[in-house]
Coordinates of C-alpha atoms in Angstrom, one line a residue:
Chain A
S219 CA 2.6 -46.5 -13.2
Q220 CA 4.2 -45.5 -9.9
E221 CA 2.9 -47.7 -6.8
L222 CA 4.6 -45.2 -5.0
E223 CA 5.1 -41.3 -5.6
Q224 CA 7.3 -38.9 -3.4
S225 CA 7.0 -35.4 -3.9
P226 CA 9.1 -33.2 -4.4
Q227 CA 12.0 -35.1 -6.2
S228 CA 14.0 -32.8 -5.1
L229 CA 14.3 -30.2 -1.9
I230 CA 16.3 -27.1 -1.5
V231 CA 16.3 -25.9 2.5
Q232 CA 17.9 -23.2 3.5
E233 CA 19.3 -24.1 7.1
G234 CA 16.9 -24.0 10.0
K235 CA 13.8 -24.2 7.9
N236 CA 11.3 -26.5 8.0
L237 CA 10.3 -28.8 5.1
T238 CA 8.0 -31.4 4.4
I239 CA 8.2 -34.5 1.9
N240 CA 4.6 -36.6 1.0
C241 CA 4.5 -40.0 -0.1
T242 CA 1.3 -41.2 -2.0
S243 CA 0.4 -44.8 -2.7
S244 CA -1.9 -46.0 -5.3
K245 CA -2.9 -49.1 -3.5
T246 CA -4.0 -50.0 0.0
L247 CA -1.3 -49.0 2.6
Y248 CA -0.7 -52.1 5.3
G249 CA 2.5 -50.6 6.5
L250 CA 4.4 -47.7 5.3
Y251 CA 8.3 -46.9 6.3
W252 CA 10.5 -44.2 6.0
Y253 CA 14.6 -44.7 5.1
K254 CA 17.5 -42.2 4.9
Q255 CA 20.3 -42.7 2.6
K256 CA 23.4 -40.4 2.9
Y257 CA 25.1 -40.3 -1.0
G258 CA 27.0 -43.5 -1.5
E259 CA 25.3 -45.4 1.4
G260 CA 22.9 -47.5 2.5
L261 CA 19.5 -46.9 4.0
I262 CA 19.1 -46.0 7.2
F263 CA 15.7 -46.8 8.5
L264 CA 13.6 -43.7 10.4
M265 CA 10.0 -45.0 10.9
M266 CA 7.2 -47.2 10.5
L267 CA 3.6 -46.6 10.4
Q268 CA 1.2 -49.3 10.7
K269 CA -2.3 -47.6 11.7
G270 CA -4.2 -44.6 10.4
G271 CA -3.2 -41.1 12.1
E272 CA -0.4 -42.6 13.6
E273 CA 2.5 -40.0 14.2
K274 CA 6.1 -40.9 15.2
S275 CA 8.8 -38.7 16.0
H276 CA 12.8 -39.2 16.5
E277 CA 14.5 -36.2 17.0
K278 CA 13.3 -33.2 14.6
I279 CA 11.4 -35.7 11.8
T280 CA 7.8 -36.4 12.1
A281 CA 6.2 -38.9 10.3
K282 CA 2.5 -39.4 9.8
L283 CA 0.0 -41.3 8.0
D284 CA -3.4 -40.6 6.7
E285 CA -4.8 -44.0 6.2
K286 CA -7.9 -42.8 4.2
K287 CA -5.9 -40.9 1.6
Q288 CA -3.4 -43.7 1.2
Q289 CA -0.4 -41.1 2.2
S290 CA 2.2 -40.2 4.4
S291 CA 4.1 -37.1 5.2
L292 CA 7.6 -36.5 6.4
H293 CA 8.4 -33.4 8.2
I294 CA 11.6 -31.9 9.3
T295 CA 11.8 -28.8 11.7
A296 CA 14.6 -26.8 12.3
S297 CA 16.6 -28.6 9.5
Q298 CA 20.6 -29.2 9.5
P299 CA 22.9 -30.2 7.2
S300 CA 23.5 -33.6 8.4
H301 CA 19.4 -34.1 7.6
A302 CA 20.9 -33.7 3.8
G303 CA 20.5 -37.1 1.7
I304 CA 17.7 -39.1 -0.1
Y305 CA 14.4 -39.9 1.6
L306 CA 12.5 -43.2 0.7
C307 CA 9.1 -44.6 1.4
G308 CA 8.5 -47.6 1.4
R309 CA 5.0 -50.1 1.7
L310 CA 4.4 -53.4 2.1
S311 CA 3.2 -55.3 -0.4
G312 CA -0.5 -56.5 0.8
G313 CA 1.5 -58.2 3.8
G314 CA 3.2 -60.8 2.1
A315 CA 6.9 -61.8 2.3
D316 CA 8.0 -60.1 -1.0
G317 CA 9.4 -57.5 0.9
L318 CA 8.5 -53.6 0.3
T319 CA 7.9 -51.1 -2.6
F320 CA 10.1 -48.3 -2.7
G321 CA 9.5 -44.4 -4.2
K322 CA 12.0 -43.0 -6.4
G323 CA 12.8 -41.2 -3.5
T324 CA 13.2 -37.4 -2.5
H325 CA 16.6 -35.3 -2.9
L326 CA 17.0 -32.9 -0.1
I327 CA 20.0 -30.5 -0.1
I328 CA 20.4 -28.3 2.8
Q329 CA 22.2 -24.9 2.0
P330 CA 24.4 -23.0 4.8
Chain B
N1193 CA 26.2 -56.1 16.2
A1194 CA 27.2 -56.4 12.2
G1195 CA 23.9 -56.4 11.1
V1196 CA 23.8 -57.0 7.3
T1197 CA 27.6 -57.3 5.7
Q1198 CA 27.5 -57.2 1.9
T1199 CA 31.0 -57.7 -0.1
P1200 CA 32.8 -56.7 -2.2
K1201 CA 31.7 -52.9 -1.7
F1202 CA 32.8 -52.0 -5.6
R1203 CA 33.1 -54.3 -8.3
I1204 CA 34.0 -54.0 -12.1
L1205 CA 33.0 -56.9 -14.9
K1206 CA 33.1 -57.4 -18.2
I1207 CA 30.4 -58.3 -20.4
G1208 CA 29.8 -62.2 -19.7
Q1209 CA 31.7 -62.1 -16.7
S1210 CA 30.1 -64.2 -13.6
M1211 CA 30.5 -62.8 -10.0
T1212 CA 28.8 -63.8 -6.8
L1213 CA 27.8 -60.8 -4.6
Q1214 CA 27.7 -62.0 -1.1
C1215 CA 25.5 -60.9 1.9
T1216 CA 25.7 -62.0 5.4
Q1217 CA 23.5 -60.9 8.6
D1218 CA 24.1 -62.0 12.4
M1219 CA 20.5 -60.9 13.6
N1220 CA 18.9 -64.2 12.6
H1221 CA 16.8 -63.0 10.3
N1222 CA 14.6 -65.5 8.4
Y1223 CA 13.5 -63.1 5.6
M1224 CA 16.4 -61.8 2.9
Y1225 CA 16.2 -59.3 0.5
W1226 CA 18.1 -58.5 -2.9
Y1227 CA 17.5 -54.9 -4.2
R1228 CA 18.9 -53.2 -7.2
Q1229 CA 18.8 -49.3 -7.1
D1230 CA 19.1 -47.3 -10.3
P1231 CA 19.6 -43.6 -10.7
G1232 CA 16.2 -41.6 -9.9
M1233 CA 14.4 -45.2 -10.5
G1234 CA 14.0 -46.0 -6.6
L1235 CA 14.8 -49.6 -5.2
K1236 CA 13.8 -52.6 -7.2
L1237 CA 13.4 -55.9 -5.8
I1238 CA 15.5 -58.8 -7.8
Y1239 CA 15.1 -61.9 -5.4
Y1240 CA 13.8 -62.7 -1.9
S1241 CA 13.9 -65.4 0.6
V1242 CA 11.4 -66.5 3.8
G1243 CA 13.9 -69.0 5.1
A1244 CA 17.1 -71.5 4.4
G1245 CA 16.5 -73.7 1.4
I1246 CA 12.9 -71.1 -0.2
T1247 CA 13.8 -68.1 -2.9
D1248 CA 11.3 -66.8 -5.0
K1249 CA 11.6 -64.2 -7.7
G1250 CA 10.9 -60.3 -7.2
E1251 CA 9.8 -57.7 -9.9
V1252 CA 13.5 -57.7 -11.9
P1253 CA 15.2 -61.3 -11.5
N1254 CA 16.5 -62.0 -14.8
G1255 CA 19.9 -62.6 -15.4
Y1256 CA 20.1 -63.1 -11.5
N1257 CA 20.4 -66.2 -9.5
V1258 CA 20.0 -66.9 -5.6
S1259 CA 20.5 -69.6 -2.7
R1260 CA 19.5 -69.6 0.5
S1261 CA 22.0 -72.3 2.3
T1262 CA 21.7 -71.1 5.6
T1263 CA 19.7 -68.8 8.1
E1264 CA 22.7 -66.1 7.4
D1265 CA 23.9 -66.0 3.9
F1266 CA 21.7 -64.9 0.8
P1267 CA 24.3 -64.5 -2.2
L1268 CA 23.4 -63.0 -5.4
R1269 CA 24.9 -64.6 -8.5
L1270 CA 25.4 -63.0 -12.1
E1271 CA 26.0 -65.9 -14.4
L1272 CA 27.0 -63.5 -18.2
A1273 CA 26.8 -59.8 -16.9
A1274 CA 25.3 -57.1 -18.9
P1275 CA 25.6 -53.6 -19.2
S1276 CA 22.2 -53.5 -18.2
Q1277 CA 23.2 -54.8 -14.7
T1278 CA 25.2 -52.1 -13.8
S1279 CA 23.8 -50.5 -11.0
V1280 CA 24.2 -50.4 -6.6
Y1281 CA 22.8 -53.5 -5.2
F1282 CA 21.6 -53.8 -1.5
C1283 CA 20.7 -56.6 0.5
A1284 CA 18.4 -56.5 3.1
S1285 CA 16.9 -58.8 6.2
S1286 CA 13.8 -58.7 8.6
Y1287 CA 12.5 -60.7 11.3
G1288 CA 9.1 -60.8 9.6
T1289 CA 6.7 -59.2 6.7
T1290 CA 4.8 -56.8 9.3
G1291 CA 5.9 -54.6 12.1
N1292 CA 9.8 -55.2 12.0
P1293 CA 11.8 -52.6 10.4
Y1294 CA 14.2 -53.9 7.7
T1295 CA 18.0 -53.3 7.9
F1296 CA 20.1 -52.6 5.1
G1297 CA 23.9 -53.4 4.0
S1298 CA 25.8 -50.4 2.7
G1299 CA 25.7 -52.0 -0.8
T1300 CA 28.0 -53.1 -4.0
R1301 CA 28.5 -50.7 -6.9
L1302 CA 28.9 -53.1 -9.8
T1303 CA 29.8 -51.3 -13.1
V1304 CA 29.7 -53.9 -16.3
V1305 CA 32.1 -52.9 -18.9

């Protein structure tokens, strides 16, 4: 089974609308990372959450961490065409050095 | 800063050929990683390194080898290319395990025919 489940798998949103992407872990979250990937390009770091209840914002993107539910949400307000891409959540593997474990990603399409 | 640089960006290999994917970072990061990304499958860790001279296997190491002779470079070697190795490969680096973002390269798109 997948350690990190992202929902939805894909999302089509009209420009200007709000949207939420969820990331649920089957294991304890020691740190949760959000990345954005434009099609055919590398991963761009968005935010990192470490503490339960932590909330961070960058421009129109807000991410929250619910440690008890082992879940994080990414919320985009007033979506724009520049928000289109693949959003990936990644969790630290128990504090070890073996990198991040990623979810399968959420494909976001913004319709004009 | 250049960040993490990967070369080449694209490559087509024939079955059985070998090649090295290059990865260089100029941020003095100790930790470096190789991932592969297949459609609909997310990123899978191939190998990682916590410093020069130290490497370890990730989730999907079969068919690959790595070396880390310097802090800056972490090449990934494919010895006998197979169609199953058709994928997009990403190199990443970080200062440490917690509290630091991972910086990714722009990827190498490899096709094995």
